[in-house]
Amino acid sequence: MYAGAAVAVDLFGHATPAGVAWLRCLGAAVVLLAWRRPGRAARRGRRLLLAIVFGIVTAGMNVLFYEAIARLPLGTAVAVEFAGPVVVAALGSRTLRDVFALLLVAAGVVAIADVRLAGSFWGVVFALGAALAWAGYILLGKRVAVGGDGIDSLAIGFAAGTVVLSPLALGTGPVWSSPRLLLLGIGVGVLSTVVPYALDQVVLRRVGQARFATLLALLPVTAGVMGFALLGQVPSVPEAVGTLAVVAGVALRSREGSEARAVEPPG
């Protein structure tokens, strides 16, 4: 995920943020379709419709987030976007322990992200849009995961997202004249989409969507650990305290056993 983000930043100098997000979607679609070759079951009826909607929502989430980080500090955009998983986790909370765990996680993410109010109005709007789309990604992703082979549906969904968002390709002009930049675009799709989203499908088949939403709080923690281990970026005291709060909250929330056995949503 974070290796792909680093590659995406390199592409921002050659394409618009939305154009880079579209390249990410295109790269993911090409790789997933070549890998999975979805069968007829994945291309029929309700599964097909669900895959298309899921793919469009997910691709839109990526576009909105890239537009947000082009206007806001990364930490601020991440913290605002995390409102989506927080809402999903809150809706799935059933006990005071769950609520306390969720508060720990939310406070930890804010501390890690070092939220600042500086930034453009549209940056905040894009980040809030990404938060809404992230909530949709979790809710739809759960249905995709339990409704059949989720990775096949990912392939179809990203193909649909690529087609629907194809006007964004207008912002990728210089990329097509450079094999290196095209390769980087495919790399973003593999690193930031194919690998993490395929793993998401594996996890969503095994846990409830509220717990999954809480576990997503480990993403900024992972980024901090990677920065310390690979880049020598020593965390500040608030970041260290935030990391401990997130880990404690996730551990506390994960003790809840009622979601351990994933149940297919009704309908």
GROMACS .gro file of C-alpha atoms in nm:
model
  267
    1MET     CA    1   0.000   0.000   0.000
    2TYR     CA    2   0.260   0.255   0.103
    3ALA     CA    3   0.510   0.156  -0.163
    4GLY     CA    4   0.233   0.224  -0.414
    5ALA     CA    5   0.163   0.562  -0.256
    6ALA     CA    6   0.529   0.658  -0.299
    7VAL     CA    7   0.511   0.566  -0.668
    8ALA     CA    8   0.188   0.765  -0.708
    9VAL     CA    9   0.354   1.076  -0.567
   10ASP     CA   10   0.625   1.042  -0.831
   11LEU     CA   11   0.356   1.035  -1.099
   12PHE     CA   12   0.186   1.353  -0.973
   13GLY     CA   13   0.444   1.557  -1.162
   14HIS     CA   14   0.334   1.402  -1.492
   15ALA     CA   15  -0.043   1.360  -1.454
   16THR     CA   16  -0.331   1.508  -1.256
   17PRO     CA   17  -0.416   1.342  -0.923
   18ALA     CA   18  -0.741   1.212  -1.071
   19GLY     CA   19  -0.548   1.089  -1.375
   20VAL     CA   20  -0.306   0.896  -1.152
   21ALA     CA   21  -0.603   0.742  -0.970
   22TRP     CA   22  -0.747   0.635  -1.306
   23LEU     CA   23  -0.412   0.481  -1.405
   24ARG     CA   24  -0.417   0.294  -1.073
   25CYS     CA   25  -0.764   0.160  -1.158
   26LEU     CA   26  -0.656   0.066  -1.512
   27GLY     CA   27  -0.343  -0.113  -1.390
   28ALA     CA   28  -0.543  -0.305  -1.131
   29ALA     CA   29  -0.808  -0.405  -1.385
   30VAL     CA   30  -0.553  -0.532  -1.638
   31VAL     CA   31  -0.360  -0.737  -1.382
   32LEU     CA   32  -0.669  -0.878  -1.209
   33LEU     CA   33  -0.842  -0.976  -1.535
   34ALA     CA   34  -0.525  -1.146  -1.662
   35TRP     CA   35  -0.480  -1.327  -1.331
   36ARG     CA   36  -0.837  -1.432  -1.249
   37ARG     CA   37  -1.021  -1.455  -1.584
   38PRO     CA   38  -1.360  -1.441  -1.406
   39GLY     CA   39  -1.600  -1.721  -1.499
   40ARG     CA   40  -1.963  -1.697  -1.602
   41ALA     CA   41  -2.093  -1.703  -1.245
   42ALA     CA   42  -1.915  -1.376  -1.172
   43ARG     CA   43  -2.054  -1.216  -1.488
   44ARG     CA   44  -2.422  -1.278  -1.427
   45GLY     CA   45  -2.711  -1.126  -1.240
   46ARG     CA   46  -2.676  -0.981  -0.896
   47ARG     CA   47  -2.308  -1.068  -0.857
   48LEU     CA   48  -2.225  -0.873  -1.172
   49LEU     CA   49  -2.427  -0.569  -1.063
   50LEU     CA   50  -2.273  -0.574  -0.714
   51ALA     CA   51  -1.922  -0.603  -0.861
   52ILE     CA   52  -1.981  -0.306  -1.093
   53VAL     CA   53  -2.115  -0.083  -0.813
   54PHE     CA   54  -1.834  -0.190  -0.580
   55GLY     CA   55  -1.570  -0.117  -0.843
   56ILE     CA   56  -1.708   0.227  -0.924
   57VAL     CA   57  -1.733   0.324  -0.555
   58THR     CA   58  -1.379   0.202  -0.487
   59ALA     CA   59  -1.232   0.377  -0.790
   60GLY     CA   60  -1.417   0.694  -0.690
   61MET     CA   61  -1.274   0.665  -0.339
   62ASN     CA   62  -0.922   0.660  -0.482
   63VAL     CA   63  -0.988   0.961  -0.705
   64LEU     CA   64  -1.131   1.165  -0.417
   65PHE     CA   65  -0.841   1.077  -0.187
   66TYR     CA   66  -0.576   1.168  -0.445
   67GLU     CA   67  -0.751   1.500  -0.505
   68ALA     CA   68  -0.758   1.558  -0.128
   69ILE     CA   69  -0.387   1.494  -0.073
   70ALA     CA   70  -0.310   1.730  -0.362
   71ARG     CA   71  -0.467   2.009  -0.154
   72LEU     CA   72  -0.421   1.908   0.210
   73PRO     CA   73  -0.135   1.775   0.424
   74LEU     CA   74  -0.134   1.396   0.397
   75GLY     CA   75  -0.191   1.348   0.769
   76THR     CA   76  -0.495   1.575   0.767
   77ALA     CA   77  -0.646   1.402   0.466
   78VAL     CA   78  -0.591   1.058   0.622
   79ALA     CA   79  -0.754   1.163   0.950
   80VAL     CA   80  -1.059   1.313   0.775
   81GLU     CA   81  -1.096   1.011   0.545
   82PHE     CA   82  -1.081   0.778   0.843
   83ALA     CA   83  -1.420   0.915   0.949
   84GLY     CA   84  -1.570   0.658   0.708
   85PRO     CA   85  -1.438   0.346   0.885
   86VAL     CA   86  -1.509   0.508   1.225
   87VAL     CA   87  -1.877   0.547   1.135
   88VAL     CA   88  -1.899   0.186   1.014
   89ALA     CA   89  -1.729   0.060   1.331
   90ALA     CA   90  -1.956   0.277   1.547
   91LEU     CA   91  -2.268   0.137   1.381
   92GLY     CA   92  -2.142  -0.213   1.460
   93SER     CA   93  -2.064  -0.139   1.825
   94ARG     CA   94  -2.280  -0.328   2.073
   95THR     CA   95  -2.111  -0.285   2.411
   96LEU     CA   96  -1.944  -0.013   2.616
   97ARG     CA   97  -1.616  -0.192   2.555
   98ASP     CA   98  -1.666  -0.152   2.182
   99VAL     CA   99  -1.738   0.219   2.223
  100PHE     CA  100  -1.431   0.271   2.441
  101ALA     CA  101  -1.214   0.079   2.193
  102LEU     CA  102  -1.348   0.292   1.908
  103LEU     CA  103  -1.273   0.614   2.097
  104LEU     CA  104  -0.916   0.493   2.160
  105VAL     CA  105  -0.871   0.414   1.792
  106ALA     CA  106  -1.015   0.747   1.673
  107ALA     CA  107  -0.803   0.948   1.916
  108GLY     CA  108  -0.493   0.750   1.819
  109VAL     CA  109  -0.544   0.811   1.447
  110VAL     CA  110  -0.588   1.185   1.506
  111ALA     CA  111  -0.266   1.194   1.711
  112ILE     CA  112  -0.072   0.998   1.447
  113ALA     CA  113  -0.208   1.208   1.161
  114ASP     CA  114  -0.124   1.538   1.336
  115VAL     CA  115  -0.444   1.698   1.211
  116ARG     CA  116  -0.420   2.061   1.110
  117LEU     CA  117  -0.701   2.285   0.992
  118ALA     CA  118  -0.481   2.450   0.730
  119GLY     CA  119  -0.575   2.369   0.374
  120SER     CA  120  -0.826   2.446   0.105
  121PHE     CA  121  -1.201   2.419   0.134
  122TRP     CA  122  -1.211   2.179  -0.160
  123GLY     CA  123  -0.942   1.966  -0.003
  124VAL     CA  124  -1.168   1.908   0.297
  125VAL     CA  125  -1.465   1.840   0.067
  126PHE     CA  126  -1.266   1.580  -0.129
  127ALA     CA  127  -1.144   1.417   0.193
  128LEU     CA  128  -1.500   1.395   0.329
  129GLY     CA  129  -1.612   1.246  -0.002
  130ALA     CA  130  -1.334   0.989   0.026
  131ALA     CA  131  -1.453   0.910   0.382
  132LEU     CA  132  -1.806   0.844   0.256
  133ALA     CA  133  -1.673   0.628  -0.027
  134TRP     CA  134  -1.450   0.435   0.218
  135ALA     CA  135  -1.757   0.350   0.427
  136GLY     CA  136  -1.926   0.230   0.107
  137TYR     CA  137  -1.617   0.025   0.020
  138ILE     CA  138  -1.640  -0.159   0.352
  139LEU     CA  139  -2.015  -0.224   0.334
  140LEU     CA  140  -2.011  -0.333  -0.030
  141GLY     CA  141  -1.682  -0.520   0.011
  142LYS     CA  142  -1.837  -0.740   0.278
  143ARG     CA  143  -2.120  -0.837   0.045
  144VAL     CA  144  -1.877  -0.904  -0.240
  145ALA     CA  145  -1.660  -1.119  -0.014
  146VAL     CA  146  -1.940  -1.345   0.110
  147GLY     CA  147  -2.138  -1.354  -0.214
  148GLY     CA  148  -1.889  -1.561  -0.415
  149ASP     CA  149  -1.527  -1.531  -0.522
  150GLY     CA  150  -1.457  -1.174  -0.415
  151ILE     CA  151  -1.134  -1.142  -0.612
  152ASP     CA  152  -1.314  -1.229  -0.937
  153SER     CA  153  -1.563  -0.955  -0.853
  154LEU     CA  154  -1.272  -0.718  -0.789
  155ALA     CA  155  -1.147  -0.781  -1.143
  156ILE     CA  156  -1.488  -0.707  -1.294
  157GLY     CA  157  -1.544  -0.409  -1.066
  158PHE     CA  158  -1.218  -0.237  -1.154
  159ALA     CA  159  -1.278  -0.298  -1.524
  160ALA     CA  160  -1.614  -0.124  -1.484
  161GLY     CA  161  -1.458   0.156  -1.280
  162THR     CA  162  -1.194   0.210  -1.547
  163VAL     CA  163  -1.459   0.246  -1.817
  164VAL     CA  164  -1.690   0.473  -1.616
  165LEU     CA  165  -1.406   0.702  -1.509
  166SER     CA  166  -1.233   0.697  -1.849
  167PRO     CA  167  -1.279   1.077  -1.900
  168LEU     CA  168  -1.014   1.117  -1.629
  169ALA     CA  169  -0.764   0.969  -1.873
  170LEU     CA  170  -0.744   1.316  -2.027
  171GLY     CA  171  -0.524   1.410  -1.733
  172THR     CA  172  -0.266   1.141  -1.811
  173GLY     CA  173  -0.137   1.273  -2.145
  174PRO     CA  174   0.244   1.270  -2.087
  175VAL     CA  175   0.232   0.923  -1.935
  176TRP     CA  176   0.145   0.750  -2.262
  177SER     CA  177   0.464   0.868  -2.432
  178SER     CA  178   0.686   0.715  -2.162
  179PRO     CA  179   0.710   0.336  -2.111
  180ARG     CA  180   0.863   0.405  -1.769
  181LEU     CA  181   0.567   0.613  -1.654
  182LEU     CA  182   0.321   0.357  -1.789
  183LEU     CA  183   0.503   0.086  -1.595
  184LEU     CA  184   0.485   0.301  -1.282
  185GLY     CA  185   0.110   0.344  -1.335
  186ILE     CA  186   0.063  -0.033  -1.353
  187GLY     CA  187   0.286  -0.064  -1.047
  188VAL     CA  188   0.059   0.169  -0.851
  189GLY     CA  189  -0.236  -0.049  -0.946
  190VAL     CA  190  -0.062  -0.366  -0.828
  191LEU     CA  191   0.088  -0.229  -0.506
  192SER     CA  192  -0.195  -0.004  -0.391
  193THR     CA  193  -0.493  -0.198  -0.524
  194VAL     CA  194  -0.440  -0.559  -0.634
  195VAL     CA  195  -0.243  -0.679  -0.331
  196PRO     CA  196  -0.416  -0.490  -0.045
  197TYR     CA  197  -0.771  -0.514  -0.182
  198ALA     CA  198  -0.734  -0.886  -0.254
  199LEU     CA  199  -0.618  -0.932   0.105
  200ASP     CA  200  -0.918  -0.725   0.219
  201GLN     CA  201  -1.146  -0.979   0.052
  202VAL     CA  202  -0.977  -1.264   0.240
  203VAL     CA  203  -1.019  -1.081   0.572
  204LEU     CA  204  -1.378  -0.969   0.506
  205ARG     CA  205  -1.484  -1.331   0.455
  206ARG     CA  206  -1.366  -1.409   0.808
  207VAL     CA  207  -1.464  -1.107   1.019
  208GLY     CA  208  -1.755  -0.867   1.051
  209GLN     CA  209  -1.747  -0.533   0.875
  210ALA     CA  210  -1.734  -0.337   1.204
  211ARG     CA  211  -1.424  -0.522   1.320
  212PHE     CA  212  -1.270  -0.485   0.976
  213ALA     CA  213  -1.332  -0.109   0.991
  214THR     CA  214  -1.155  -0.094   1.328
  215LEU     CA  215  -0.861  -0.298   1.199
  216LEU     CA  216  -0.811  -0.039   0.924
  217ALA     CA  217  -0.678   0.189   1.198
  218LEU     CA  218  -0.360  -0.018   1.181
  219LEU     CA  219  -0.281   0.145   0.844
  220PRO     CA  220  -0.137   0.471   0.985
  221VAL     CA  221   0.044   0.266   1.250
  222THR     CA  222   0.203   0.055   0.977
  223ALA     CA  223   0.304   0.369   0.792
  224GLY     CA  224   0.476   0.501   1.104
  225VAL     CA  225   0.661   0.176   1.163
  226MET     CA  226   0.772   0.164   0.799
  227GLY     CA  227   0.891   0.523   0.817
  228PHE     CA  228   1.094   0.449   1.130
  229ALA     CA  229   1.241   0.120   1.004
  230LEU     CA  230   1.317   0.218   0.644
  231LEU     CA  231   1.350   0.595   0.646
  232GLY     CA  232   1.477   0.665   0.997
  233GLN     CA  233   1.177   0.887   1.072
  234VAL     CA  234   1.155   0.895   1.451
  235PRO     CA  235   0.793   0.942   1.570
  236SER     CA  236   0.706   1.237   1.790
  237VAL     CA  237   0.561   1.185   2.137
  238PRO     CA  238   0.198   1.239   2.016
  239GLU     CA  239   0.258   0.994   1.730
  240ALA     CA  240   0.400   0.732   1.969
  241VAL     CA  241   0.109   0.779   2.212
  242GLY     CA  242  -0.136   0.762   1.919
  243THR     CA  243   0.020   0.438   1.797
  244LEU     CA  244  -0.020   0.279   2.140
  245ALA     CA  245  -0.381   0.400   2.159
  246VAL     CA  246  -0.465   0.247   1.819
  247VAL     CA  247  -0.304  -0.086   1.906
  248ALA     CA  248  -0.484  -0.094   2.243
  249GLY     CA  249  -0.817  -0.005   2.082
  250VAL     CA  250  -0.786  -0.266   1.808
  251ALA     CA  251  -0.685  -0.532   2.063
  252LEU     CA  252  -0.980  -0.440   2.286
  253ARG     CA  253  -1.227  -0.439   1.996
  254SER     CA  254  -1.091  -0.770   1.865
  255ARG     CA  255  -1.185  -0.945   2.188
  256GLU     CA  256  -1.549  -0.925   2.088
  257GLY     CA  257  -1.646  -1.273   1.969
  258SER     CA  258  -1.985  -1.201   1.817
  259GLU     CA  259  -1.834  -1.096   1.485
  260ALA     CA  260  -1.572  -1.370   1.467
  261ARG     CA  261  -1.795  -1.577   1.243
  262ALA     CA  262  -1.883  -1.378   0.935
  263VAL     CA  263  -2.246  -1.401   0.838
  264GLU     CA  264  -2.377  -1.331   0.491
  265PRO     CA  265  -2.585  -1.013   0.487
  266PRO     CA  266  -2.956  -1.065   0.424
  267GLY     CA  267  -3.111  -0.988   0.088
   0.00000   0.00000   0.00000
